[in-house]
Amino acid sequence: MLPPSSSNFLGDRVLQIPLSDRWRIYYRLQELMIPCSCPADGSLRVQVNSLQAEMLVRSTVMQFLASRQELVDWLERCWHDTAES
């Protein structure tokens, strides 16, 4: 998955995504207008230009690679964090 976010989140990311999911993630990122490419080495290269793009990339990768339980836990954390705000 993606490394934790940091204050230096801008720039190119090289993601090692299973080949079976790489193209589906690539096409979804294209729909979200996030620049990306799939070079011959099997990686997925993503250009992260903003915090919003970082969040969309992370969310998209999670959507395809996380287990159902991981997604449920993440959603519950989001709801909990929103309720505290």
CSV table of N, CA and C in Angstrom, one decimal, residues 12-57:
chain,number,residue,atom,x,y,z
A,12,ASP,N,6.4,12.3,-7.5
A,12,ASP,CA,6.1,11.0,-8.1
A,12,ASP,C,6.1,9.9,-7.1
A,13,ARG,N,5.2,9.0,-7.2
A,13,ARG,CA,5.2,7.8,-6.4
A,13,ARG,C,5.3,6.6,-7.3
A,14,VAL,N,6.0,5.6,-6.9
A,14,VAL,CA,6.1,4.3,-7.6
A,14,VAL,C,5.4,3.3,-6.7
A,15,LEU,N,4.3,2.7,-7.1
A,15,LEU,CA,3.5,1.8,-6.3
A,15,LEU,C,3.7,0.4,-6.9
A,16,GLN,N,4.0,-0.5,-6.0
A,16,GLN,CA,4.1,-1.9,-6.5
A,16,GLN,C,2.7,-2.6,-6.2
A,17,ILE,N,1.9,-2.7,-7.3
A,17,ILE,CA,0.6,-3.1,-7.2
A,17,ILE,C,0.5,-4.5,-7.9
A,18,PRO,N,-0.2,-5.5,-7.4
A,18,PRO,CA,-0.4,-6.7,-8.1
A,18,PRO,C,-0.9,-6.5,-9.5
A,19,LEU,N,-0.3,-7.2,-10.4
A,19,LEU,CA,-0.6,-7.0,-11.8
A,19,LEU,C,-2.1,-7.2,-12.1
A,20,SER,N,-2.8,-8.0,-11.4
A,20,SER,CA,-4.2,-8.3,-11.5
A,20,SER,C,-5.0,-7.0,-11.2
A,21,ASP,N,-4.5,-6.1,-10.4
A,21,ASP,CA,-5.2,-4.9,-10.0
A,21,ASP,C,-4.7,-3.6,-10.6
A,22,ARG,N,-3.5,-3.7,-11.2
A,22,ARG,CA,-2.8,-2.5,-11.6
A,22,ARG,C,-3.6,-1.7,-12.6
A,23,TRP,N,-4.1,-2.4,-13.6
A,23,TRP,CA,-4.9,-1.6,-14.7
A,23,TRP,C,-6.2,-1.1,-14.2
A,24,ARG,N,-6.8,-1.8,-13.3
A,24,ARG,CA,-8.1,-1.2,-12.7
A,24,ARG,C,-7.8,0.0,-11.9
A,25,ILE,N,-6.8,0.0,-11.1
A,25,ILE,CA,-6.4,1.2,-10.3
A,25,ILE,C,-5.9,2.3,-11.3
A,26,TYR,N,-5.2,2.0,-12.3
A,26,TYR,CA,-4.7,3.0,-13.2
A,26,TYR,C,-5.9,3.7,-13.9
A,27,TYR,N,-6.9,2.9,-14.4
A,27,TYR,CA,-8.0,3.5,-15.0
A,27,TYR,C,-8.9,4.3,-14.1
A,28,ARG,N,-9.0,3.9,-12.8
A,28,ARG,CA,-9.7,4.7,-11.8
A,28,ARG,C,-9.0,6.0,-11.5
A,29,LEU,N,-7.7,6.0,-11.4
A,29,LEU,CA,-6.9,7.2,-11.2
A,29,LEU,C,-7.1,8.1,-12.4
A,30,GLN,N,-7.1,7.6,-13.6
A,30,GLN,CA,-7.3,8.4,-14.8
A,30,GLN,C,-8.7,9.1,-14.7
A,31,GLU,N,-9.7,8.4,-14.3
A,31,GLU,CA,-11.0,9.0,-14.2
A,31,GLU,C,-11.0,10.1,-13.2
A,32,LEU,N,-10.2,10.0,-12.1
A,32,LEU,CA,-10.0,11.0,-11.1
A,32,LEU,C,-9.1,12.2,-11.5
A,33,MET,N,-8.6,12.1,-12.8
A,33,MET,CA,-7.7,13.0,-13.4
A,33,MET,C,-6.4,13.2,-12.6
A,34,ILE,N,-5.9,12.0,-12.1
A,34,ILE,CA,-4.6,12.0,-11.4
A,34,ILE,C,-3.6,11.4,-12.4
A,35,PRO,N,-2.5,12.1,-12.7
A,35,PRO,CA,-1.6,11.6,-13.7
A,35,PRO,C,-0.9,10.4,-13.2
A,36,CYS,N,-0.9,9.3,-14.1
A,36,CYS,CA,-0.2,8.1,-13.7
A,36,CYS,C,0.1,7.3,-15.0
A,37,SER,N,1.0,6.4,-14.8
A,37,SER,CA,1.5,5.5,-16.0
A,37,SER,C,1.8,4.1,-15.5
A,38,CYS,N,1.8,3.2,-16.4
A,38,CYS,CA,2.1,1.8,-16.1
A,38,CYS,C,3.3,1.4,-17.0
A,39,PRO,N,4.6,1.6,-16.5
A,39,PRO,CA,5.7,1.3,-17.3
A,39,PRO,C,5.9,-0.3,-17.4
A,40,ALA,N,6.8,-0.7,-18.2
A,40,ALA,CA,7.0,-2.1,-18.5
A,40,ALA,C,7.5,-2.9,-17.3
A,41,ASP,N,8.1,-2.2,-16.3
A,41,ASP,CA,8.6,-2.9,-15.1
A,41,ASP,C,7.5,-3.4,-14.2
A,42,GLY,N,6.2,-3.2,-14.5
A,42,GLY,CA,5.1,-3.7,-13.7
A,42,GLY,C,4.7,-2.8,-12.6
A,43,SER,N,5.3,-1.7,-12.4
A,43,SER,CA,4.9,-0.7,-11.3
A,43,SER,C,3.8,0.2,-11.8
A,44,LEU,N,3.3,0.9,-10.9
A,44,LEU,CA,2.3,2.0,-11.3
A,44,LEU,C,2.9,3.3,-10.7
A,45,ARG,N,3.1,4.2,-11.6
A,45,ARG,CA,3.7,5.5,-11.3
A,45,ARG,C,2.6,6.6,-11.2
A,46,VAL,N,2.6,7.3,-10.1
A,46,VAL,CA,1.5,8.2,-9.8
A,46,VAL,C,2.1,9.6,-9.5
A,47,GLN,N,1.6,10.7,-10.1
A,47,GLN,CA,2.1,12.0,-9.8
A,47,GLN,C,1.1,12.6,-8.8
A,48,VAL,N,1.6,12.9,-7.6
A,48,VAL,CA,0.8,13.4,-6.5
A,48,VAL,C,1.1,14.9,-6.4
A,49,ASN,N,0.1,15.8,-6.8
A,49,ASN,CA,0.3,17.2,-6.9
A,49,ASN,C,-0.4,18.0,-5.7
A,50,SER,N,-1.1,17.3,-4.9
A,50,SER,CA,-1.8,17.9,-3.8
A,50,SER,C,-2.2,16.9,-2.7
A,51,LEU,N,-2.6,17.4,-1.5
A,51,LEU,CA,-3.0,16.5,-0.5
A,51,LEU,C,-4.3,15.8,-0.9
A,52,GLN,N,-5.2,16.5,-1.7
A,52,GLN,CA,-6.4,15.8,-2.2
A,52,GLN,C,-6.0,14.7,-3.1
A,53,ALA,N,-5.0,14.8,-4.0
A,53,ALA,CA,-4.6,13.7,-4.8
A,53,ALA,C,-4.0,12.6,-4.0
A,54,GLU,N,-3.3,12.9,-3.0
A,54,GLU,CA,-2.7,11.9,-2.1
A,54,GLU,C,-3.8,11.1,-1.4
A,55,MET,N,-4.9,11.7,-1.0
A,55,MET,CA,-6.0,11.0,-0.3
A,55,MET,C,-6.8,10.2,-1.4
A,56,LEU,N,-6.9,10.7,-2.6
A,56,LEU,CA,-7.6,10.0,-3.6
A,56,LEU,C,-6.8,8.7,-4.0
A,57,VAL,N,-5.5,8.8,-4.1
A,57,VAL,CA,-4.7,7.7,-4.5
A,57,VAL,C,-4.8,6.6,-3.4
